[in-house]
PDB file of C-alpha atoms in Angstrom:
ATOM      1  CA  UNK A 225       0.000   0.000   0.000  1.00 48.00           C
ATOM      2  CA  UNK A 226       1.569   3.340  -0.815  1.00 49.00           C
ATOM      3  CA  UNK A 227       1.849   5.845   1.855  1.00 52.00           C
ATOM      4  CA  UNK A 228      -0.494   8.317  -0.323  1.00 55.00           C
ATOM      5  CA  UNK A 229      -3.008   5.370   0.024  1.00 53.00           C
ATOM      6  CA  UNK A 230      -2.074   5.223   3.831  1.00 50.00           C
ATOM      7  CA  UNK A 231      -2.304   9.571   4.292  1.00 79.00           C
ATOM      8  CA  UNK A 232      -5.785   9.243   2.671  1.00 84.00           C
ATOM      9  CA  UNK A 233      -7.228   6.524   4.146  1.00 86.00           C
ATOM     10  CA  UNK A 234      -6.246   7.798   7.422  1.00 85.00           C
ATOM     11  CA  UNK A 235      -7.751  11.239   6.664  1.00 87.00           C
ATOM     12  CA  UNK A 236     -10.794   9.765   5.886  1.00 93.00           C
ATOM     13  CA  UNK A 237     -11.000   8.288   9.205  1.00 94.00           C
ATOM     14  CA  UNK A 238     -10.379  11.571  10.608  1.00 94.00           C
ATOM     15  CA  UNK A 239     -13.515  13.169   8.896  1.00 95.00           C
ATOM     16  CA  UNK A 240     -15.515  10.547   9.670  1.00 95.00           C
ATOM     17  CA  UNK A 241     -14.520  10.456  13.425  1.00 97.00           C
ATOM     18  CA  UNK A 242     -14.786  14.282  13.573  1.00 96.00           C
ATOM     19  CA  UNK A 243     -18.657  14.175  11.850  1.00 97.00           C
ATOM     20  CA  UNK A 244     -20.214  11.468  12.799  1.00 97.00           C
ATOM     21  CA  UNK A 245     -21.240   9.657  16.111  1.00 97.00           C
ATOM     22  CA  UNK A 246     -19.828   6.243  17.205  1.00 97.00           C
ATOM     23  CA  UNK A 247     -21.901   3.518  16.379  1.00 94.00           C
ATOM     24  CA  UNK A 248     -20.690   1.523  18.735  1.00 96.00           C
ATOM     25  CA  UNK A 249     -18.770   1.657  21.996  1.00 97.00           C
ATOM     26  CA  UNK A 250     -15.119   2.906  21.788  1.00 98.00           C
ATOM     27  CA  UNK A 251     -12.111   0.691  22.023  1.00 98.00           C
ATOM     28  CA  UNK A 252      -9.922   3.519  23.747  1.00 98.00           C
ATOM     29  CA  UNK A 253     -10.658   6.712  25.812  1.00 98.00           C
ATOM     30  CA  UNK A 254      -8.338   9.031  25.518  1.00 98.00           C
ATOM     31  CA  UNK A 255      -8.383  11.562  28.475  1.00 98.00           C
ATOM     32  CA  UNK A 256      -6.540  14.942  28.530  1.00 98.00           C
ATOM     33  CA  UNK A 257      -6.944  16.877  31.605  1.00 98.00           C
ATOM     34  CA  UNK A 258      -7.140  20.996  31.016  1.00 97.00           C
ATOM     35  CA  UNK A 259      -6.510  24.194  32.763  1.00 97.00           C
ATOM     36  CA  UNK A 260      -6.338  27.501  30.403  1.00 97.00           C
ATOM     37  CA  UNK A 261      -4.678  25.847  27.963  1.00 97.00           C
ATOM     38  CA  UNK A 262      -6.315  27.932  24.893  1.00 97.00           C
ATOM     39  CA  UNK A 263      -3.157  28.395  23.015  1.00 95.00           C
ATOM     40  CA  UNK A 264      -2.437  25.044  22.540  1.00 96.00           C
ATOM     41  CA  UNK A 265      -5.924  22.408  22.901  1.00 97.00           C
ATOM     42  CA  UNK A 266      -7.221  22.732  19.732  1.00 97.00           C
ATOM     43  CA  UNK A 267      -3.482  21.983  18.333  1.00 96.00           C
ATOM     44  CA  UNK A 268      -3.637  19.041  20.722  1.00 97.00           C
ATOM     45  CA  UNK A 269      -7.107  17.887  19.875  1.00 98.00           C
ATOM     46  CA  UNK A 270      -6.168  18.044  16.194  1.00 96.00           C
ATOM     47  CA  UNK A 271      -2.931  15.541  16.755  1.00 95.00           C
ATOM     48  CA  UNK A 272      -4.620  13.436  18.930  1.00 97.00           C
ATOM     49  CA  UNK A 273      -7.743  13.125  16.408  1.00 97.00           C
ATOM     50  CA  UNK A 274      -5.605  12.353  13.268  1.00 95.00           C
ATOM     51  CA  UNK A 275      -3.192   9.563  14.880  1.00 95.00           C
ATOM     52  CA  UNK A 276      -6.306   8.034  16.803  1.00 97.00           C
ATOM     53  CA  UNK A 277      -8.732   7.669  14.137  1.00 96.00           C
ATOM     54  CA  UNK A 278      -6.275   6.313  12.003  1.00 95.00           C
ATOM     55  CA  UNK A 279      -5.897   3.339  14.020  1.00 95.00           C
ATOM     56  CA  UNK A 280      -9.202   2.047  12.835  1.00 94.00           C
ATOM     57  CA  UNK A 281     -10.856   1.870  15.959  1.00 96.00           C
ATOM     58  CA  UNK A 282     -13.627   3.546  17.898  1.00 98.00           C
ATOM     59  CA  UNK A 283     -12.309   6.024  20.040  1.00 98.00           C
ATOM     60  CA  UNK A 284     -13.206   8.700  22.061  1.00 98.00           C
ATOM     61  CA  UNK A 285     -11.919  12.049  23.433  1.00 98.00           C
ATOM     62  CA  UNK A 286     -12.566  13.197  26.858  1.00 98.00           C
ATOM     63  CA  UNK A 287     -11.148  16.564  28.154  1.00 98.00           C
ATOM     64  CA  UNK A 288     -11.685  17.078  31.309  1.00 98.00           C
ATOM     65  CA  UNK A 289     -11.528  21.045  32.238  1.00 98.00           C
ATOM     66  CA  UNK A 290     -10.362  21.902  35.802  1.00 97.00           C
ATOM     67  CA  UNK A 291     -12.063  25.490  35.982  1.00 97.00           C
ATOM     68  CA  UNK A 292     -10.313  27.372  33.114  1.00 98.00           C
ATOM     69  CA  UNK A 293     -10.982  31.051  32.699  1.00 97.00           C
ATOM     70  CA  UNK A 294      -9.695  31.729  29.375  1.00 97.00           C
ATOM     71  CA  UNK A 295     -11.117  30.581  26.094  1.00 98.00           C
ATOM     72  CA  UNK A 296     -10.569  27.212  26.471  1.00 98.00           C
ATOM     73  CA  UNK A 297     -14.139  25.854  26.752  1.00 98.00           C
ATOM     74  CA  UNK A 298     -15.543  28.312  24.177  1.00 97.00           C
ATOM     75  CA  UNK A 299     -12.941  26.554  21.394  1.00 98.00           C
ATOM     76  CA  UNK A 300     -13.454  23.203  22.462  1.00 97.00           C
ATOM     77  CA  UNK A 301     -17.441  24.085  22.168  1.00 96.00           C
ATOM     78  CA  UNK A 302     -16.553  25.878  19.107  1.00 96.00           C
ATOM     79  CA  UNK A 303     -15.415  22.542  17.483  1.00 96.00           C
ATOM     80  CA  UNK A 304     -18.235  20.223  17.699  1.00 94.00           C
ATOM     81  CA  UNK A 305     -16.820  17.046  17.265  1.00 97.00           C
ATOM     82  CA  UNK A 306     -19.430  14.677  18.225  1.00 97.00           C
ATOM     83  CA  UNK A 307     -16.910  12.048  19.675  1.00 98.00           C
ATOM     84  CA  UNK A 308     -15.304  15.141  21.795  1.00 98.00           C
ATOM     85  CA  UNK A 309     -16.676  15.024  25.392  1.00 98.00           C
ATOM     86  CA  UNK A 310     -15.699  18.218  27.491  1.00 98.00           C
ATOM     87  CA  UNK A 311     -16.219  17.910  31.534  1.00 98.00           C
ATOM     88  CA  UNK A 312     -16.418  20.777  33.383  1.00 97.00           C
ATOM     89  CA  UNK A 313     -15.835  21.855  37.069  1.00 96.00           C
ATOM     90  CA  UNK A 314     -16.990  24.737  38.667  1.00 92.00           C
ATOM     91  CA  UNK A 315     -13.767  25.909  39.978  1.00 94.00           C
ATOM     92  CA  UNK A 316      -9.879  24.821  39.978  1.00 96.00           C
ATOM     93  CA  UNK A 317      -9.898  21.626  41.248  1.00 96.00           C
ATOM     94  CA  UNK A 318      -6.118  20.259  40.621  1.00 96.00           C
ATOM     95  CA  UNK A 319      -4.743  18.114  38.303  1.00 96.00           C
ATOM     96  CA  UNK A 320      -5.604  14.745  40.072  1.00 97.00           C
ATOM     97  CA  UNK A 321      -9.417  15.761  40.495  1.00 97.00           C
ATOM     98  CA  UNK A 322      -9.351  16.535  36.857  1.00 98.00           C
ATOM     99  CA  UNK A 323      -8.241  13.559  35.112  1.00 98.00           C
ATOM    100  CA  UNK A 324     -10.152  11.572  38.087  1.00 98.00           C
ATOM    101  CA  UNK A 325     -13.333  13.056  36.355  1.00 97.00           C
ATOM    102  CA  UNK A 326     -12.076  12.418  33.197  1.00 98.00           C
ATOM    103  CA  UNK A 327     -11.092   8.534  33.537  1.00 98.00           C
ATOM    104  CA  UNK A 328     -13.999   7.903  35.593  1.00 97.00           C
ATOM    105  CA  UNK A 329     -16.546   8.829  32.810  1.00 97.00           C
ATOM    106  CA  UNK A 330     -14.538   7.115  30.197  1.00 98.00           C
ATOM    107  CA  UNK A 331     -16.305   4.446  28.692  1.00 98.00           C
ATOM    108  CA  UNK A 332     -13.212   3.096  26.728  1.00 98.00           C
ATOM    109  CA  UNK A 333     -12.078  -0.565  27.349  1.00 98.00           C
ATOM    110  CA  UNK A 334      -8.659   0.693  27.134  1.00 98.00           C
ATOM    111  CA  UNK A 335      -8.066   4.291  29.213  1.00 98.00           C
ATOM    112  CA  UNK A 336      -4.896   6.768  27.807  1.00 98.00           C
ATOM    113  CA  UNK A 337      -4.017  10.056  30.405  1.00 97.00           C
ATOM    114  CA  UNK A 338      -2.367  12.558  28.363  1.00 98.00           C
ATOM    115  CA  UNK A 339      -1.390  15.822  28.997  1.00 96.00           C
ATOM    116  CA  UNK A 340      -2.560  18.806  27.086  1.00 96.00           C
ATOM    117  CA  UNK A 341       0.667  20.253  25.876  1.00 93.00           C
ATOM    118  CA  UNK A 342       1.353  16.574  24.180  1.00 92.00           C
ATOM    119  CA  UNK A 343       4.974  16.508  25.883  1.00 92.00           C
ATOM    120  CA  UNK A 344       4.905  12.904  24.784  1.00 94.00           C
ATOM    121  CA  UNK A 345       3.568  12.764  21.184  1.00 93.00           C
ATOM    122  CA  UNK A 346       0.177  10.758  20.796  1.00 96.00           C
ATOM    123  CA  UNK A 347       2.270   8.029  18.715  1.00 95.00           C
ATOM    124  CA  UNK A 348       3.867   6.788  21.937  1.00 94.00           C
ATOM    125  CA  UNK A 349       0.571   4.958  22.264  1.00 97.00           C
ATOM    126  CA  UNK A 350       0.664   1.958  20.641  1.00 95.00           C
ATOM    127  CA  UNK A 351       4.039   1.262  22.661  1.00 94.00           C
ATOM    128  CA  UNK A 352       1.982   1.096  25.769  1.00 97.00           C
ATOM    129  CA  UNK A 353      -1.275  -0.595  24.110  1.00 97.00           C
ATOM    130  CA  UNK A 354       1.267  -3.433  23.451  1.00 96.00           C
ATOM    131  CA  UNK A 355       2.185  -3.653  27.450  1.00 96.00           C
ATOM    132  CA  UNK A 356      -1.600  -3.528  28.492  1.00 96.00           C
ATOM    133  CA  UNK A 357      -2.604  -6.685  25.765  1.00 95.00           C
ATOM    134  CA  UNK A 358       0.735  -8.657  27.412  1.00 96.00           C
ATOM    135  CA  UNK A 359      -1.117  -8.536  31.190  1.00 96.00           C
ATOM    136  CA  UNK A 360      -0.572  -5.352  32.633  1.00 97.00           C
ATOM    137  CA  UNK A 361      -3.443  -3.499  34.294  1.00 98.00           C
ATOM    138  CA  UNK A 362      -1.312   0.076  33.853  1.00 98.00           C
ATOM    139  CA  UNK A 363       1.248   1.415  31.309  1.00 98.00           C
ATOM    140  CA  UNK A 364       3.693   3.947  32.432  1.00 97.00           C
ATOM    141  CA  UNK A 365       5.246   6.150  30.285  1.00 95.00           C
ATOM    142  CA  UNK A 366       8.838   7.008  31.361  1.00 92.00           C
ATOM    143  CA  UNK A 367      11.643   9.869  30.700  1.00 89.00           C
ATOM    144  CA  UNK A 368      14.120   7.459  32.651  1.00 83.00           C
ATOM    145  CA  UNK A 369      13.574   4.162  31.271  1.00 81.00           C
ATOM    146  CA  UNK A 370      16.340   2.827  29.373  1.00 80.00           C
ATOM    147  CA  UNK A 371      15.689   4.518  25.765  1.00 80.00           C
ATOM    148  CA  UNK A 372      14.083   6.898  26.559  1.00 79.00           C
ATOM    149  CA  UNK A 373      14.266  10.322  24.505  1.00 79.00           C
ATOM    150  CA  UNK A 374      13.890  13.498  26.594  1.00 78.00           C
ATOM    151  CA  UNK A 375      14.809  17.045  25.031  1.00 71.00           C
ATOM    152  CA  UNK A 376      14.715  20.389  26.837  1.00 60.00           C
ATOM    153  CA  UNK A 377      14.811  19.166  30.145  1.00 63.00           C
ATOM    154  CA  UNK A 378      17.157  21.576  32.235  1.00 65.00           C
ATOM    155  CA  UNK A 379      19.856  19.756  34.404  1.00 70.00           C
ATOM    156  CA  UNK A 380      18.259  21.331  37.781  1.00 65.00           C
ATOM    157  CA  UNK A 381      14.944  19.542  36.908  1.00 66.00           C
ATOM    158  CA  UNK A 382      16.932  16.280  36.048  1.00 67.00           C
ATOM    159  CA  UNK A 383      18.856  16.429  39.176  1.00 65.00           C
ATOM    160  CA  UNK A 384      15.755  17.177  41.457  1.00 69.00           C
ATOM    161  CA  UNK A 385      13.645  14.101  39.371  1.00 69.00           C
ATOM    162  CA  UNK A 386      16.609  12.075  40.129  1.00 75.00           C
ATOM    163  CA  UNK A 387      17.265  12.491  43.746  1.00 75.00           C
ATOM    164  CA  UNK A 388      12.573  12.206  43.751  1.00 75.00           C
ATOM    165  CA  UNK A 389      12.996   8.759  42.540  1.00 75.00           C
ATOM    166  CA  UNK A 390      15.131   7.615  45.438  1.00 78.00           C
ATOM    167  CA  UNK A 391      13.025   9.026  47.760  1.00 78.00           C
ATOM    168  CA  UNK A 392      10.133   7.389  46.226  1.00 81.00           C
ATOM    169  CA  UNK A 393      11.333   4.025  46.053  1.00 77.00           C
ATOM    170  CA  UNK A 394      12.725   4.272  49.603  1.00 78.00           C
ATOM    171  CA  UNK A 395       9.731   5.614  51.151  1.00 83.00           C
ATOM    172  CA  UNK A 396       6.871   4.153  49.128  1.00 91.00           C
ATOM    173  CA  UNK A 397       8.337   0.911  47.898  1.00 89.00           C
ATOM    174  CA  UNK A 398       7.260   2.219  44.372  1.00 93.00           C
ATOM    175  CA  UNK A 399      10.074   1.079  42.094  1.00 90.00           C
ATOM    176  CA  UNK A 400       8.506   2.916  38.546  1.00 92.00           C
ATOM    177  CA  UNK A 401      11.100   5.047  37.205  1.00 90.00           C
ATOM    178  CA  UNK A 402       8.855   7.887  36.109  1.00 92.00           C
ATOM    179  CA  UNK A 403       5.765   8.118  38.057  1.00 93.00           C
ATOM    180  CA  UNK A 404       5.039  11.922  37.061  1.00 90.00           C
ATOM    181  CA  UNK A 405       5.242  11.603  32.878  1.00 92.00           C
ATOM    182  CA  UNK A 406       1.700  12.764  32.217  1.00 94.00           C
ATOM    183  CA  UNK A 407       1.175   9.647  29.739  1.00 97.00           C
ATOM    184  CA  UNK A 408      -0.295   6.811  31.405  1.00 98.00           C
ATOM    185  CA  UNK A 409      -2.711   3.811  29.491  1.00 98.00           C
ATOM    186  CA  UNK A 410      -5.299   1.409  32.212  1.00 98.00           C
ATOM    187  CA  UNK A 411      -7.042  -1.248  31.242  1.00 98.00           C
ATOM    188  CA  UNK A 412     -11.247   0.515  32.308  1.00 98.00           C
ATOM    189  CA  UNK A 413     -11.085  -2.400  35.289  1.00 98.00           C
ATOM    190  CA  UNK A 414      -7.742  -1.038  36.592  1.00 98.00           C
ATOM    191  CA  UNK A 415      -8.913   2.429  36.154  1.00 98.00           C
ATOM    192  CA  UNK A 416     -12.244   2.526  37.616  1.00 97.00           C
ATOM    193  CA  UNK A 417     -10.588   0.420  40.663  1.00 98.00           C
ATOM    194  CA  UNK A 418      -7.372   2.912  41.471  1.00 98.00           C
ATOM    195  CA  UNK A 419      -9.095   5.966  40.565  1.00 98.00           C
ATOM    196  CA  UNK A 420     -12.112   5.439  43.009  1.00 98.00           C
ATOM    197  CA  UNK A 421      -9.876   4.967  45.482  1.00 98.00           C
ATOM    198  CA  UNK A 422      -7.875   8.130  44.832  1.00 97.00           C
ATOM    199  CA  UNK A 423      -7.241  11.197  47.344  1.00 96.00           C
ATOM    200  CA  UNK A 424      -5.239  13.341  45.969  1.00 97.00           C
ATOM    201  CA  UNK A 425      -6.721  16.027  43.803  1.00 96.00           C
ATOM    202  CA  UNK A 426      -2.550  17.659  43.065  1.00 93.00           C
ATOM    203  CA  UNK A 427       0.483  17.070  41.135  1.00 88.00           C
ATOM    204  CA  UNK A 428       1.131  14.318  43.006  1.00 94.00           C
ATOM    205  CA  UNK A 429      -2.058  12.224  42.212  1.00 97.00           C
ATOM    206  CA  UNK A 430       0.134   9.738  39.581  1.00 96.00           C
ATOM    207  CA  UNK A 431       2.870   8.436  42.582  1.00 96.00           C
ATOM    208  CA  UNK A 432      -0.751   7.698  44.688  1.00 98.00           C
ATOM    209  CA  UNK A 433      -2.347   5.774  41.706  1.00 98.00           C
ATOM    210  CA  UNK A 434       0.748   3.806  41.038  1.00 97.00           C
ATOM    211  CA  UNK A 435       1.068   3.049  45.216  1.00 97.00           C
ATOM    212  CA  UNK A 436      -2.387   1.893  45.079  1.00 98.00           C
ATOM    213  CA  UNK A 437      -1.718  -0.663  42.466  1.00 98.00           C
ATOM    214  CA  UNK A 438       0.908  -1.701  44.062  1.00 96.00           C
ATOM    215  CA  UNK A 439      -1.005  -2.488  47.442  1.00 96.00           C
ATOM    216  CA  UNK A 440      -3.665  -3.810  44.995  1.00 97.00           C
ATOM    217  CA  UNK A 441      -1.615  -6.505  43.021  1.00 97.00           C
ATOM    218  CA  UNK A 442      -2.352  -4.596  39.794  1.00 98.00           C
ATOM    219  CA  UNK A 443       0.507  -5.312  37.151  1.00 97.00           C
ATOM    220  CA  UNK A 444       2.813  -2.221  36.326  1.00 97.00           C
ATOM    221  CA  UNK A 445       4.479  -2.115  33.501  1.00 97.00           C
ATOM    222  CA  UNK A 446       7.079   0.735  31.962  1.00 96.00           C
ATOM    223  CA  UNK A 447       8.014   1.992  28.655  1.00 95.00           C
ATOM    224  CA  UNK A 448      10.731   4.770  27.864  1.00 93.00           C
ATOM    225  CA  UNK A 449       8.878   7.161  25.682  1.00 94.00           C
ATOM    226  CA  UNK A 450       9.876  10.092  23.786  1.00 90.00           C
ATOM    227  CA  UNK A 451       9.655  13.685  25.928  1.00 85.00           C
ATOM    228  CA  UNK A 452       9.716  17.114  24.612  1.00 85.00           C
ATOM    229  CA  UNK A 453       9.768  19.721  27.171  1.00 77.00           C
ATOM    230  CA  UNK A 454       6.481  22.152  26.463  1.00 68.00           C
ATOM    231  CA  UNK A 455       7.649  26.156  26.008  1.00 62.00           C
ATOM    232  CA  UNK A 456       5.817  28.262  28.439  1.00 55.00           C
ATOM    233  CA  UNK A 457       5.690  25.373  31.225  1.00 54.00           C
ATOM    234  CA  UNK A 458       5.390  27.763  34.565  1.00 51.00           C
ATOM    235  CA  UNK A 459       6.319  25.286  36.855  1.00 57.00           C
ATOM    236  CA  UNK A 460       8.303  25.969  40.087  1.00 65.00           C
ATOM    237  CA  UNK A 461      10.631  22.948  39.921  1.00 67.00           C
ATOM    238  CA  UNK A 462      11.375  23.762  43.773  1.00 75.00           C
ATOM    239  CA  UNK A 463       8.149  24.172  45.042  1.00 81.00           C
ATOM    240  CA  UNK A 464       6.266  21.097  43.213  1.00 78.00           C
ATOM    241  CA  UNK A 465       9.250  18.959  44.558  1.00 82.00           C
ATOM    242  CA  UNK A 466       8.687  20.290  48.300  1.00 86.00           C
ATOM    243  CA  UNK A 467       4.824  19.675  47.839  1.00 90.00           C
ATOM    244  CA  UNK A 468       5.343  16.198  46.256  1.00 89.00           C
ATOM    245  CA  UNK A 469       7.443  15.371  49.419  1.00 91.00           C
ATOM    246  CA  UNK A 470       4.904  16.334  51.844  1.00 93.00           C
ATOM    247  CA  UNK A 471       2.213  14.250  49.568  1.00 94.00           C
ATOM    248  CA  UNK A 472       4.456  11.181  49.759  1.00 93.00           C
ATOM    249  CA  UNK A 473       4.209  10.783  53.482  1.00 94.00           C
ATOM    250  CA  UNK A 474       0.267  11.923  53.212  1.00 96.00           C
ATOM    251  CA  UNK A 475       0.241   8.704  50.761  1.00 97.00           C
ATOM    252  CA  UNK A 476       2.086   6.407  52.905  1.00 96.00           C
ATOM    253  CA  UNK A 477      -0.219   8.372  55.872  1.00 97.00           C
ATOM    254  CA  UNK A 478      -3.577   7.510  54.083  1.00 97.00           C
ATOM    255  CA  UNK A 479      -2.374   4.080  53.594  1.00 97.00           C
ATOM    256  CA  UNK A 480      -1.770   3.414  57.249  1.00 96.00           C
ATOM    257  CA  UNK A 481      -5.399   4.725  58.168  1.00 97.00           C
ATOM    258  CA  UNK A 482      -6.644   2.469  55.807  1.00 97.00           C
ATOM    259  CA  UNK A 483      -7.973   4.753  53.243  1.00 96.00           C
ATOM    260  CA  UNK A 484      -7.145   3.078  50.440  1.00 97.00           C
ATOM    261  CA  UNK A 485      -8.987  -0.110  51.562  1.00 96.00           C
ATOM    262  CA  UNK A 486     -12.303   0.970  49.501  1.00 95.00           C
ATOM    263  CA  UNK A 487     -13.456   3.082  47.071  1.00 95.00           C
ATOM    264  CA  UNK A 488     -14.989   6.680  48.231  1.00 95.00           C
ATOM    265  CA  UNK A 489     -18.653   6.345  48.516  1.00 91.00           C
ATOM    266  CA  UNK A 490     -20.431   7.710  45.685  1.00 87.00           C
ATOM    267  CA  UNK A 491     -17.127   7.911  43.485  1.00 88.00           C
ATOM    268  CA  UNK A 492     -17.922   5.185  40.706  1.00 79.00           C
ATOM    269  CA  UNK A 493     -20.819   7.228  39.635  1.00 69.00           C
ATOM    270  CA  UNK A 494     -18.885   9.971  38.659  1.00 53.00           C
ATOM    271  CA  UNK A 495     -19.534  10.544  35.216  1.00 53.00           C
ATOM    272  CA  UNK A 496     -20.406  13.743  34.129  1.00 48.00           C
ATOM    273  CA  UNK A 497     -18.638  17.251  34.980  1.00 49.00           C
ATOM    274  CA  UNK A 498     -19.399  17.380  38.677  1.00 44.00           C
ATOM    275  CA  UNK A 499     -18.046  14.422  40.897  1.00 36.00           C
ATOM    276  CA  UNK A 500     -20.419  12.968  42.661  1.00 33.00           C
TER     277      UNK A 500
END
């Protein structure tokens, strides 16, 4: 087949995906968690959308908004792509209470968490779709698995990620690499059972998931995936690394008081905009 064959055959499942409904459920969910990111969603909706559809499977999108006050819901309304689902919250919630909405209204047998300024490119998918069909109930994409590719990362943040790492596995008994690369793929059964459980609504929300599987005998698997650092990122390396400290020994904490034991009462019907 010649690639112009492949480029408009894979187009075509782009328009369709974009204009008509799914007639049946969708394979994969793909959830992308958002917070005024109007410069960049539609960009990220339009990669996501092209390498997606041209799998050949049904699919959906799921953004889950965390209170943005910039244009970002009047674009995604603006689009109208009837396979685009857009949860909102009333107010800034944090990152782990957004994709928590997100995942738990996916209806995907397979759920992908991706973050909205595509750091790792939508391709790195099928990488992780491999790991989940060999037995594992989560995926994790990793910057510090061996091959990796990570660009623009500065050597303070690689220094402070490195020294996070041995805390975590010391502390937590979590031996993953990378638990904060915002690319993540869970079988629904894994997902619906970690993120019920869930108490973290910050940065720190992944490192919790991943302990929970652990305590849960859900299968872990890694794959080194390629990283771009996103321009504009406003993050206070210092200050997210003191806060993901203190959440570690909330985690370990929570654990102890036996919070992770069940899920949060009313949690699994959580599938609209507003948790329950």
């Amino acid at each position: 087949m010649t690639s112009e064959k492949v480029s408009s055959e894979a187009y075509q499942a782009y328009r369709t995906w974009v204009s008509e409904p799914l007639a049946e459920d969708p394979v994969v969910s793909v959830v992308v968690p958002s917070y005024n990111e109007e410069w960049r969603i539609l960009p990220t909706v339009g990669a996501i959308a092209l390498h997606m559809s041209a799998r050949g499977e049904p699919w959906e999108l799921v953004v889950a908004d965390d209170g943005s006050t910039d244009t970002t819901l009047e674009l995604l309304d603006g689009i109208g792509f009837p396979n685009l689902r857009v949860l909102r919250a009333e107010h800034n919630g944090g990152k782990g209470s957004a994709v928590r909405r997100g995942v738990l209204a996916a209806r995907g047998r397979y759920v992908l968490f991706a973050d909205a300024d595509q750091s790792t490119p939508i391709e790195q998918f099928d990488q992780l779709l491999d790991e989940v069909k060999a037995g594992a109930g989560v995926v994790v994409g990793s910057r510090a698995a061996a091959g990796a590719q990570v660009s623009g990362r500065s050597p303070l943040r690689k220094f402070i990620s490195r020294m996070l790492r041995m805390l975590v596995a010391v502390l937590t008994g979590v031996k993953v690499t990378d638990t904060q690369c915002g690319f993540k793929l869970f079988t629904a059964e894994a997902a619906r059972d970690l993120f019920s459980r869930q108490q973290l609504d910050g940065f720190s929300f992944d490192l919790e998931i991943l302990y929970i599987a652990g305590r849960r005998g859900i299968g872990i698997a890694e794959v080194p995936v390629e990283w771009i650092d996103a321009p504009g990122s406003t993050v206070d390396a210092i200050k997210v690394s003191v806060d993901f400290l203190k959440d570690m020994l909330r985690i370990i904490w929570f654990d102890k008081r036996g919070r992770y034991r069940d899920p949060v009462p009313g949690r699994l019907s959580a599938t609209t905009g507003q948790e329950a």
